[in-house]
Amino acid sequence: MAAVGNVLIVGGGTAGSALAVLLARGGVAVDVAEIEPDATALGSGITLQGNALRVLRDLGVWERVSASGYAFDVLGLRAPDGTLLAEVPAARTGGPDLPATLGMNRPELAAVLAEAVRDAGATVRYGLTVTALDDSGAHVAVRFSDGTAGTYDLVVGADGIRSAVRGLLKIDVAPQPTGMGIWRIRTRRPKSVERTDLVYGGPCFIAGYCPTGPDTMYAYLVEKARPRESIADAGKPAHMRALAEGYGGAWDEIRADITDPDRINYTWFESLLVDRPWNRGRTVLIGDAAHACPPTLAQGAAQCLEDAAVLAELLLGAERLDHALFETFMDRRFERAKAVVEASVQLGEWQLHPSPDADVPGLMARISEIVSERP
Ligand SMILES: Cc1cc2nc3c(=O)[nH]c(=O)nc-3n(C[C@H](O)[C@H](O)[C@H](O)COP(=O)(O)OP(=O)(O)OC[C@H]3O[C@@H](n4cnc5c(N)ncnc54)[C@H](O)[C@@H]3O)c2cc1C
């Protein structure tokens, strides 16, 4: 017997899908309400660290993930002209039998997770959100945007950084811009790109890329955040090409391919941390709804997946949903997620405001050590 018989998960992204798979497989009746009309994820690629891969393996999707992604174990550091400065072995945070890092196209990751959710027997309702939650102490009565209603033992807000569930719970925490903006493009992989190479410095704070498959990769340039409305779609390729102008090596080929505005995404770096506890009664936040970080450590999705894994383990292993279960969830998740958010923000801060105290390798090593432990 699990602590819950039925669960509503609001948001079918990385965190919500992972939780849906684990709970449905454990015999819980799971409904997912996803506001988008289908499972297609927008965006470019994603860099998944070993501790994210560990959860994906536990979900039973590792074979599909490894077949469609591009794995590597070494990080390159380069000068703006492309000269190789250092090759740094990346920590295998998911254990020795998983690669340190895997790049993947976001739509493919979304498709793999959507199929796993279906196979596990969870019900996904697209184009739907929640409009009201009424917690009686024994259940949560939910009203949906299509006028229907339901009653659940637990509601999970996995609806991302701008979480509506967080608002319904009256948790007044909003995403904070960190001062940086990132240009990303999904593009063709030059043969020389076989791992992530980062350039700190040159015209941007960071220039980097990550292979996502035999023929694909994504490349990114991080600069000071600019007003979003100043970026018209048609001007995106020229702007990104101009920023890339200062970089050599593989960037010569990448720059030539920066032509299609539909393949370019510009967004600000933001961060968010909800103080513990992440639940109010029988409704709990997970993933970016509770903690979100700029991708300076590429740990965002890993932390979301870990939330799902730990919450599922606790719900399936307990007989009752009570205060103690949520406290244990927080004991296992809060400090770890907080450390990742704070370190991710700090790394950006040191670039925006250089400091003699900055210890980038030291901070990165500390986070690698933390996330290498099972949560
Ligand atoms: C520029 C950038 C680059 C990043 N790069 C990386 C990286 O390389 N590696 C990494 O690990 N992480 C990265 N991240 C972070 C990572 O993308 C997030 O941490 C992760 O996707 C969050 O997953 P989630 O499931 O919590 O939220 P989301 O992926 O945002 O999913 C939330 C889901 O909820 C749905 N939803 C939203 N509102 C509602 C509603 N009201 N009702 C119902 N459904 C709703 C959405 O449609 C979506 O499907 C990056 C983030 C950014 C901004």
GROMACS .gro file of C-alpha atoms and ligand atoms in nm:
model
  428
    1MET     CA    1   0.000   0.000   0.000
    2ALA     CA    2   0.134   0.343  -0.098
    3ALA     CA    3   0.073   0.664   0.097
    4VAL     CA    4  -0.157   0.782  -0.184
    5GLY     CA    5  -0.416   0.614  -0.406
    6ASN     CA    6  -0.446   0.885  -0.667
    7VAL     CA    7  -0.236   1.187  -0.757
    8LEU     CA    8  -0.279   1.488  -0.985
    9ILE     CA    9   0.042   1.618  -1.139
   10VAL     CA   10   0.011   1.966  -1.286
   11GLY     CA   11   0.269   2.003  -1.564
   12GLY     CA   12   0.402   1.728  -1.788
   13GLY     CA   13   0.760   1.853  -1.827
   14THR     CA   14   1.072   1.678  -1.702
   15ALA     CA   15   0.978   1.668  -1.332
   16GLY     CA   16   0.607   1.591  -1.382
   17SER     CA   17   0.668   1.316  -1.640
   18ALA     CA   18   0.933   1.146  -1.426
   19LEU     CA   19   0.707   1.146  -1.121
   20ALA     CA   20   0.412   1.020  -1.329
   21VAL     CA   21   0.614   0.723  -1.454
   22LEU     CA   22   0.741   0.623  -1.111
   23LEU     CA   23   0.407   0.657  -0.931
   24ALA     CA   24   0.196   0.493  -1.203
   25ARG     CA   25   0.441   0.205  -1.222
   26GLY     CA   26   0.407   0.170  -0.845
   27GLY     CA   27   0.030   0.124  -0.874
   28VAL     CA   28  -0.088   0.481  -0.804
   29ALA     CA   29  -0.363   0.626  -1.027
   30VAL     CA   30  -0.196   0.929  -1.188
   31ASP     CA   31  -0.357   1.213  -1.384
   32VAL     CA   32  -0.133   1.471  -1.551
   33ALA     CA   33  -0.279   1.810  -1.648
   34GLU     CA   34  -0.056   1.975  -1.911
   35ILE     CA   35  -0.144   2.322  -2.035
   36GLU     CA   36   0.015   2.278  -2.378
   37PRO     CA   37  -0.188   2.106  -2.651
   38ASP     CA   38   0.066   1.822  -2.690
   39ALA     CA   39   0.398   1.683  -2.565
   40THR     CA   40   0.617   1.875  -2.809
   41ALA     CA   41   0.889   2.059  -2.615
   42LEU     CA   42   1.025   2.373  -2.770
   43GLY     CA   43   1.380   2.488  -2.728
   44SER     CA   44   1.717   2.369  -2.833
   45GLY     CA   45   1.928   2.107  -2.667
   46ILE     CA   46   1.991   2.013  -2.309
   47THR     CA   47   2.307   1.907  -2.128
   48LEU     CA   48   2.223   1.622  -1.892
   49GLN     CA   49   2.472   1.545  -1.616
   50GLY     CA   50   2.531   1.195  -1.478
   51ASN     CA   51   2.296   1.242  -1.182
   52ALA     CA   52   2.015   1.323  -1.428
   53LEU     CA   53   2.104   1.014  -1.632
   54ARG     CA   54   2.088   0.801  -1.316
   55VAL     CA   55   1.720   0.895  -1.268
   56LEU     CA   56   1.645   0.847  -1.638
   57ARG     CA   57   1.793   0.497  -1.607
   58ASP     CA   58   1.569   0.430  -1.305
   59LEU     CA   59   1.273   0.541  -1.521
   60GLY     CA   60   1.365   0.270  -1.773
   61VAL     CA   61   1.443   0.511  -2.059
   62TRP     CA   62   1.824   0.505  -2.053
   63GLU     CA   63   1.854   0.292  -2.367
   64ARG     CA   64   1.643   0.534  -2.569
   65VAL     CA   65   1.815   0.836  -2.418
   66SER     CA   66   2.163   0.703  -2.487
   67ALA     CA   67   2.066   0.601  -2.840
   68SER     CA   68   1.940   0.946  -2.934
   69GLY     CA   69   2.184   1.162  -2.736
   70TYR     CA   70   2.560   1.220  -2.747
   71ALA     CA   71   2.766   1.118  -2.444
   72PHE     CA   72   3.106   1.248  -2.338
   73ASP     CA   73   3.334   1.251  -2.032
   74VAL     CA   74   3.568   1.544  -2.086
   75LEU     CA   75   3.506   1.919  -2.088
   76GLY     CA   76   3.725   2.141  -2.305
   77LEU     CA   77   3.831   2.492  -2.211
   78ARG     CA   78   3.936   2.712  -2.503
   79ALA     CA   79   4.065   3.062  -2.568
   80PRO     CA   80   3.841   3.285  -2.784
   81ASP     CA   81   4.051   3.209  -3.093
   82GLY     CA   82   3.980   2.836  -3.047
   83THR     CA   83   4.314   2.738  -2.891
   84LEU     CA   84   4.267   2.448  -2.650
   85LEU     CA   85   4.367   2.555  -2.298
   86ALA     CA   86   4.270   2.249  -2.093
   87GLU     CA   87   4.082   1.922  -2.106
   88VAL     CA   88   3.903   1.864  -1.776
   89PRO     CA   89   3.765   1.516  -1.696
   90ALA     CA   90   3.400   1.575  -1.601
   91ALA     CA   91   3.280   1.406  -1.282
   92ARG     CA   92   3.066   1.096  -1.336
   93THR     CA   93   2.801   1.218  -1.093
   94GLY     CA   94   2.563   0.934  -1.181
   95GLY     CA   95   2.818   0.665  -1.097
   96PRO     CA   96   3.098   0.493  -1.292
   97ASP     CA   97   2.864   0.303  -1.525
   98LEU     CA   98   2.704   0.616  -1.672
   99PRO     CA   99   2.876   0.885  -1.878
  100ALA     CA  100   2.958   1.216  -1.709
  101THR     CA  101   2.743   1.412  -1.954
  102LEU     CA  102   2.501   1.356  -2.240
  103GLY     CA  103   2.369   1.617  -2.480
  104MET     CA  104   2.021   1.567  -2.622
  105ASN     CA  105   1.765   1.752  -2.831
  106ARG     CA  106   1.487   1.871  -2.599
  107PRO     CA  107   1.200   1.755  -2.824
  108GLU     CA  108   1.350   1.403  -2.825
  109LEU     CA  109   1.378   1.397  -2.445
  110ALA     CA  110   1.016   1.514  -2.422
  111ALA     CA  111   0.906   1.240  -2.663
  112VAL     CA  112   1.090   0.968  -2.469
  113LEU     CA  113   0.934   1.083  -2.141
  114ALA     CA  114   0.584   1.115  -2.292
  115GLU     CA  115   0.602   0.758  -2.420
  116ALA     CA  116   0.721   0.633  -2.078
  117VAL     CA  117   0.430   0.813  -1.909
  118ARG     CA  118   0.184   0.647  -2.148
  119ASP     CA  119   0.345   0.304  -2.105
  120ALA     CA  120   0.331   0.335  -1.725
  121GLY     CA  121  -0.047   0.386  -1.748
  122ALA     CA  122  -0.077   0.750  -1.634
  123THR     CA  123  -0.351   0.960  -1.794
  124VAL     CA  124  -0.236   1.283  -1.957
  125ARG     CA  125  -0.490   1.554  -2.034
  126TYR     CA  126  -0.348   1.819  -2.266
  127GLY     CA  127  -0.464   2.179  -2.295
  128LEU     CA  128  -0.570   2.173  -1.932
  129THR     CA  129  -0.478   2.348  -1.609
  130VAL     CA  130  -0.611   2.384  -1.256
  131THR     CA  131  -0.813   2.688  -1.152
  132ALA     CA  132  -0.883   2.608  -0.785
  133LEU     CA  133  -0.758   2.378  -0.509
  134ASP     CA  134  -0.956   2.307  -0.193
  135ASP     CA  135  -0.768   2.099   0.065
  136SER     CA  136  -1.000   1.935   0.320
  137GLY     CA  137  -0.711   1.775   0.509
  138ALA     CA  138  -0.813   1.431   0.381
  139HIS     CA  139  -0.822   1.513   0.005
  140VAL     CA  140  -0.775   1.799  -0.239
  141ALA     CA  141  -1.077   1.898  -0.448
  142VAL     CA  142  -0.957   2.035  -0.781
  143ARG     CA  143  -1.134   2.244  -1.043
  144PHE     CA  144  -0.995   2.232  -1.396
  145SER     CA  145  -0.997   2.500  -1.665
  146ASP     CA  146  -1.243   2.299  -1.879
  147GLY     CA  147  -1.506   2.307  -1.601
  148THR     CA  148  -1.445   1.952  -1.482
  149ALA     CA  149  -1.347   1.861  -1.125
  150GLY     CA  150  -1.161   1.586  -0.941
  151THR     CA  151  -1.059   1.474  -0.594
  152TYR     CA  152  -0.703   1.362  -0.520
  153ASP     CA  153  -0.496   1.236  -0.228
  154LEU     CA  154  -0.209   1.456  -0.346
  155VAL     CA  155  -0.161   1.740  -0.598
  156VAL     CA  156   0.187   1.804  -0.734
  157GLY     CA  157   0.277   2.138  -0.888
  158ALA     CA  158   0.537   2.049  -1.153
  159ASP     CA  159   0.439   2.341  -1.372
  160GLY     CA  160   0.775   2.510  -1.409
  161ILE     CA  161   0.937   2.835  -1.303
  162ARG     CA  162   0.618   3.043  -1.348
  163SER     CA  163   0.410   2.786  -1.160
  164ALA     CA  164   0.037   2.859  -1.134
  165VAL     CA  165   0.009   2.603  -0.853
  166ARG     CA  166   0.263   2.805  -0.654
  167GLY     CA  167   0.029   3.103  -0.696
  168LEU     CA  168  -0.276   2.901  -0.588
  169LEU     CA  169  -0.082   2.804  -0.273
  170LYS     CA  170  -0.010   3.176  -0.217
  171ILE     CA  171   0.364   3.115  -0.207
  172ASP     CA  172   0.487   3.458  -0.298
  173VAL     CA  173   0.822   3.380  -0.462
  174ALA     CA  174   0.895   3.500  -0.815
  175PRO     CA  175   1.180   3.425  -1.059
  176GLN     CA  176   1.465   3.675  -1.031
  177PRO     CA  177   1.668   3.775  -1.338
  178THR     CA  178   2.040   3.720  -1.273
  179GLY     CA  179   2.153   3.988  -1.520
  180MET     CA  180   2.259   3.757  -1.804
  181GLY     CA  181   2.088   3.654  -2.128
  182ILE     CA  182   2.161   3.349  -2.342
  183TRP     CA  183   2.141   3.298  -2.718
  184ARG     CA  184   2.102   2.935  -2.818
  185ILE     CA  185   2.084   2.777  -3.162
  186ARG     CA  186   2.003   2.420  -3.267
  187THR     CA  187   2.237   2.348  -3.551
  188ARG     CA  188   2.447   2.105  -3.753
  189ARG     CA  189   2.736   1.942  -3.566
  190PRO     CA  190   3.076   2.013  -3.721
  191LYS     CA  191   3.283   1.692  -3.707
  192SER     CA  192   3.529   1.860  -3.468
  193VAL     CA  193   3.260   1.904  -3.200
  194GLU     CA  194   3.271   1.587  -2.990
  195ARG     CA  195   3.205   1.730  -2.643
  196THR     CA  196   3.126   2.061  -2.474
  197ASP     CA  197   3.400   2.321  -2.515
  198LEU     CA  198   3.362   2.642  -2.318
  199VAL     CA  199   3.520   2.980  -2.372
  200TYR     CA  200   3.507   3.215  -2.075
  201GLY     CA  201   3.576   3.563  -2.209
  202GLY     CA  202   3.594   3.724  -2.551
  203PRO     CA  203   3.292   3.936  -2.653
  204CYS     CA  204   3.057   3.723  -2.435
  205PHE     CA  205   3.077   3.592  -2.081
  206ILE     CA  206   3.051   3.235  -2.209
  207ALA     CA  207   3.058   3.079  -2.555
  208GLY     CA  208   2.989   2.709  -2.567
  209TYR     CA  209   2.836   2.416  -2.748
  210CYS     CA  210   2.714   2.067  -2.677
  211PRO     CA  211   2.671   1.781  -2.927
  212THR     CA  212   2.321   1.630  -2.914
  213GLY     CA  213   2.343   1.352  -3.173
  214PRO     CA  214   2.551   1.228  -3.467
  215ASP     CA  215   2.456   1.528  -3.681
  216THR     CA  216   2.318   1.779  -3.432
  217MET     CA  217   2.434   2.010  -3.155
  218TYR     CA  218   2.340   2.334  -2.987
  219ALA     CA  219   2.560   2.635  -2.941
  220TYR     CA  220   2.520   2.923  -2.700
  221LEU     CA  221   2.647   3.268  -2.622
  222VAL     CA  222   2.589   3.435  -2.286
  223GLU     CA  223   2.592   3.815  -2.263
  224LYS     CA  224   2.450   4.083  -2.034
  225ALA     CA  225   2.068   4.063  -2.031
  226ARG     CA  226   1.917   4.300  -2.284
  227PRO     CA  227   1.554   4.420  -2.299
  228ARG     CA  228   1.359   4.125  -2.442
  229GLU     CA  229   1.142   4.351  -2.657
  230SER     CA  230   1.454   4.483  -2.832
  231ILE     CA  231   1.499   4.144  -3.006
  232ALA     CA  232   1.284   4.110  -3.318
  233ASP     CA  233   1.275   3.759  -3.467
  234ALA     CA  234   1.416   3.859  -3.804
  235GLY     CA  235   1.717   4.027  -3.641
  236LYS     CA  236   1.815   3.729  -3.428
  237PRO     CA  237   2.055   3.557  -3.670
  238ALA     CA  238   2.247   3.878  -3.744
  239HIS     CA  239   2.274   3.960  -3.375
  240MET     CA  240   2.393   3.611  -3.281
  241ARG     CA  241   2.637   3.602  -3.573
  242ALA     CA  242   2.781   3.936  -3.463
  243LEU     CA  243   2.832   3.806  -3.109
  244ALA     CA  244   2.994   3.488  -3.246
  245GLU     CA  245   3.231   3.695  -3.460
  246GLY     CA  246   3.492   3.707  -3.183
  247TYR     CA  247   3.531   3.328  -3.162
  248GLY     CA  248   3.743   3.088  -3.367
  249GLY     CA  249   3.785   2.710  -3.389
  250ALA     CA  250   3.451   2.527  -3.438
  251TRP     CA  251   3.275   2.864  -3.411
  252ASP     CA  252   3.386   2.947  -3.768
  253GLU     CA  253   3.159   2.667  -3.897
  254ILE     CA  254   2.886   2.731  -3.639
  255ARG     CA  255   2.870   3.101  -3.726
  256ALA     CA  256   2.819   3.026  -4.096
  257ASP     CA  257   2.509   2.823  -4.004
  258ILE     CA  258   2.345   3.096  -3.792
  259THR     CA  259   2.079   3.193  -4.047
  260ASP     CA  260   1.736   3.061  -3.939
  261PRO     CA  261   1.553   3.267  -3.670
  262ASP     CA  262   1.329   2.967  -3.592
  263ARG     CA  263   1.632   2.775  -3.464
  264ILE     CA  264   1.741   3.055  -3.233
  265ASN     CA  265   1.615   3.110  -2.880
  266TYR     CA  266   1.695   3.408  -2.658
  267THR     CA  267   1.611   3.409  -2.290
  268TRP     CA  268   1.726   3.560  -1.962
  269PHE     CA  269   1.891   3.365  -1.687
  270GLU     CA  270   1.663   3.352  -1.383
  271SER     CA  271   1.672   3.191  -1.043
  272LEU     CA  272   1.416   3.097  -0.783
  273LEU     CA  273   1.415   2.914  -0.452
  274VAL     CA  274   1.107   2.840  -0.243
  275ASP     CA  275   1.203   2.804   0.123
  276ARG     CA  276   1.115   2.472   0.288
  277PRO     CA  277   0.858   2.326   0.309
  278TRP     CA  278   0.753   2.297  -0.056
  279ASN     CA  279   0.407   2.170   0.042
  280ARG     CA  280   0.095   2.335   0.179
  281GLY     CA  281  -0.118   2.053   0.313
  282ARG     CA  282  -0.162   1.793   0.042
  283THR     CA  283  -0.020   2.002  -0.243
  284VAL     CA  284   0.355   2.002  -0.307
  285LEU     CA  285   0.584   2.178  -0.555
  286ILE     CA  286   0.866   2.001  -0.738
  287GLY     CA  287   1.113   2.094  -1.012
  288ASP     CA  288   1.151   2.451  -1.136
  289ALA     CA  289   0.828   2.542  -0.955
  290ALA     CA  290   1.028   2.508  -0.631
  291HIS     CA  291   1.387   2.581  -0.737
  292ALA     CA  292   1.527   2.708  -1.064
  293CYS     CA  293   1.878   2.806  -1.157
  294PRO     CA  294   2.067   2.960  -1.447
  295PRO     CA  295   2.232   2.679  -1.649
  296THR     CA  296   2.589   2.764  -1.547
  297LEU     CA  297   2.628   2.415  -1.399
  298ALA     CA  298   2.367   2.243  -1.623
  299GLN     CA  299   2.209   2.093  -1.311
  300GLY     CA  300   1.848   2.221  -1.354
  301ALA     CA  301   1.691   1.912  -1.507
  302ALA     CA  302   1.896   1.684  -1.281
  303GLN     CA  303   1.756   1.852  -0.972
  304CYS     CA  304   1.401   1.823  -1.113
  305LEU     CA  305   1.448   1.453  -1.183
  306GLU     CA  306   1.590   1.397  -0.835
  307ASP     CA  307   1.283   1.563  -0.679
  308ALA     CA  308   1.062   1.319  -0.869
  309ALA     CA  309   1.272   1.016  -0.773
  310VAL     CA  310   1.282   1.101  -0.402
  311LEU     CA  311   0.913   1.197  -0.377
  312ALA     CA  312   0.807   0.879  -0.558
  313GLU     CA  313   1.026   0.664  -0.334
  314LEU     CA  314   0.876   0.821  -0.020
  315LEU     CA  315   0.515   0.801  -0.141
  316LEU     CA  316   0.547   0.439  -0.251
  317GLY     CA  317   0.732   0.335   0.063
  318ALA     CA  318   0.499   0.490   0.324
  319GLU     CA  319   0.150   0.398   0.438
  320ARG     CA  320   0.034   0.751   0.518
  321LEU     CA  321   0.079   1.095   0.369
  322ASP     CA  322   0.166   1.303   0.672
  323HIS     CA  323   0.385   1.587   0.793
  324ALA     CA  324   0.674   1.347   0.856
  325LEU     CA  325   0.678   1.237   0.489
  326PHE     CA  326   0.702   1.596   0.366
  327GLU     CA  327   0.972   1.670   0.628
  328THR     CA  328   1.176   1.374   0.504
  329PHE     CA  329   1.125   1.494   0.146
  330MET     CA  330   1.262   1.834   0.246
  331ASP     CA  331   1.551   1.684   0.445
  332ARG     CA  332   1.660   1.496   0.133
  333ARG     CA  333   1.595   1.769  -0.121
  334PHE     CA  334   1.607   2.121   0.016
  335GLU     CA  335   1.974   2.180   0.103
  336ARG     CA  336   2.091   2.001  -0.210
  337ALA     CA  337   1.868   2.200  -0.447
  338LYS     CA  338   1.956   2.521  -0.259
  339ALA     CA  339   2.330   2.452  -0.297
  340VAL     CA  340   2.287   2.404  -0.672
  341VAL     CA  341   2.076   2.721  -0.715
  342GLU     CA  342   2.316   2.933  -0.509
  343ALA     CA  343   2.628   2.798  -0.683
  344SER     CA  344   2.472   2.844  -1.029
  345VAL     CA  345   2.391   3.206  -0.947
  346GLN     CA  346   2.734   3.263  -0.789
  347LEU     CA  347   2.917   3.144  -1.100
  348GLY     CA  348   2.731   3.406  -1.307
  349GLU     CA  349   2.788   3.673  -1.041
  350TRP     CA  350   3.165   3.619  -1.056
  351GLN     CA  351   3.152   3.687  -1.429
  352LEU     CA  352   2.931   3.994  -1.397
  353HIS     CA  353   3.133   4.132  -1.105
  354PRO     CA  354   3.482   3.974  -1.101
  355SER     CA  355   3.615   3.919  -0.750
  356PRO     CA  356   3.958   3.818  -0.619
  357ASP     CA  357   3.775   3.565  -0.399
  358ALA     CA  358   3.623   3.384  -0.696
  359ASP     CA  359   3.706   3.014  -0.684
  360VAL     CA  360   3.529   2.868  -0.988
  361PRO     CA  361   3.701   2.526  -0.991
  362GLY     CA  362   3.656   2.494  -0.615
  363LEU     CA  363   3.282   2.569  -0.629
  364MET     CA  364   3.229   2.336  -0.926
  365ALA     CA  365   3.414   2.055  -0.747
  366ARG     CA  366   3.205   2.106  -0.433
  367ILE     CA  367   2.878   2.078  -0.629
  368SER     CA  368   3.004   1.772  -0.820
  369GLU     CA  369   3.079   1.608  -0.487
  370ILE     CA  370   2.733   1.691  -0.348
  371VAL     CA  371   2.537   1.570  -0.651
  372SER     CA  372   2.745   1.253  -0.685
  373GLU     CA  373   2.586   1.128  -0.363
  374ARG     CA  374   2.246   0.965  -0.406
  375PRO     CA  375   1.983   1.219  -0.292
  376LIG     C1  376   1.833   2.884  -2.102
  376LIG     C2  377   1.822   2.760  -2.019
  376LIG     C3  378   1.909   2.655  -2.043
  376LIG     C4  379   1.901   2.541  -1.965
  376LIG     N1  380   1.989   2.440  -1.988
  376LIG     C5  381   1.987   2.332  -1.909
  376LIG     C6  382   2.081   2.228  -1.930
  376LIG     O1  383   2.162   2.232  -2.024
  376LIG     N2  384   2.077   2.122  -1.845
  376LIG     C7  385   1.986   2.113  -1.743
  376LIG     O2  386   1.986   2.014  -1.668
  376LIG     N3  387   1.895   2.210  -1.723
  376LIG     C8  388   1.894   2.318  -1.804
  376LIG     N4  389   1.801   2.415  -1.784
  376LIG     C9  390   1.701   2.398  -1.678
  376LIG    C10  391   1.595   2.299  -1.716
  376LIG     O3  392   1.546   2.327  -1.845
  376LIG    C11  393   1.482   2.305  -1.615
  376LIG     O4  394   1.535   2.295  -1.484
  376LIG    C12  395   1.381   2.193  -1.634
  376LIG     O5  396   1.336   2.187  -1.767
  376LIG    C13  397   1.262   2.217  -1.544
  376LIG     O6  398   1.174   2.107  -1.553
  376LIG     P1  399   1.030   2.116  -1.489
  376LIG     O7  400   0.961   1.991  -1.529
  376LIG     O8  401   1.035   2.155  -1.348
  376LIG     O9  402   0.964   2.241  -1.562
  376LIG     P2  403   0.933   2.257  -1.719
  376LIG    O10  404   1.027   2.180  -1.802
  376LIG    O11  405   0.922   2.404  -1.740
  376LIG    O12  406   0.793   2.189  -1.735
  376LIG    C14  407   0.676   2.246  -1.682
  376LIG    C15  408   0.558   2.190  -1.759
  376LIG    O13  409   0.440   2.243  -1.702
  376LIG    C16  410   0.356   2.293  -1.804
  376LIG     N5  411   0.279   2.401  -1.744
  376LIG    C17  412   0.317   2.528  -1.718
  376LIG     N6  413   0.219   2.596  -1.659
  376LIG    C18  414   0.115   2.509  -1.646
  376LIG    C19  415  -0.014   2.519  -1.590
  376LIG     N7  416  -0.057   2.634  -1.537
  376LIG     N8  417  -0.094   2.411  -1.593
  376LIG    C20  418  -0.052   2.294  -1.647
  376LIG     N9  419   0.070   2.279  -1.702
  376LIG    C21  420   0.153   2.384  -1.699
  376LIG    C22  421   0.453   2.339  -1.914
  376LIG    O14  422   0.386   2.345  -2.038
  376LIG    C23  423   0.558   2.231  -1.905
  376LIG    O15  424   0.524   2.119  -1.984
  376LIG    C24  425   1.805   2.531  -1.862
  376LIG    C25  426   1.715   2.635  -1.839
  376LIG    C26  427   1.724   2.749  -1.917
  376LIG    C27  428   1.628   2.862  -1.890
   0.00000   0.00000   0.00000
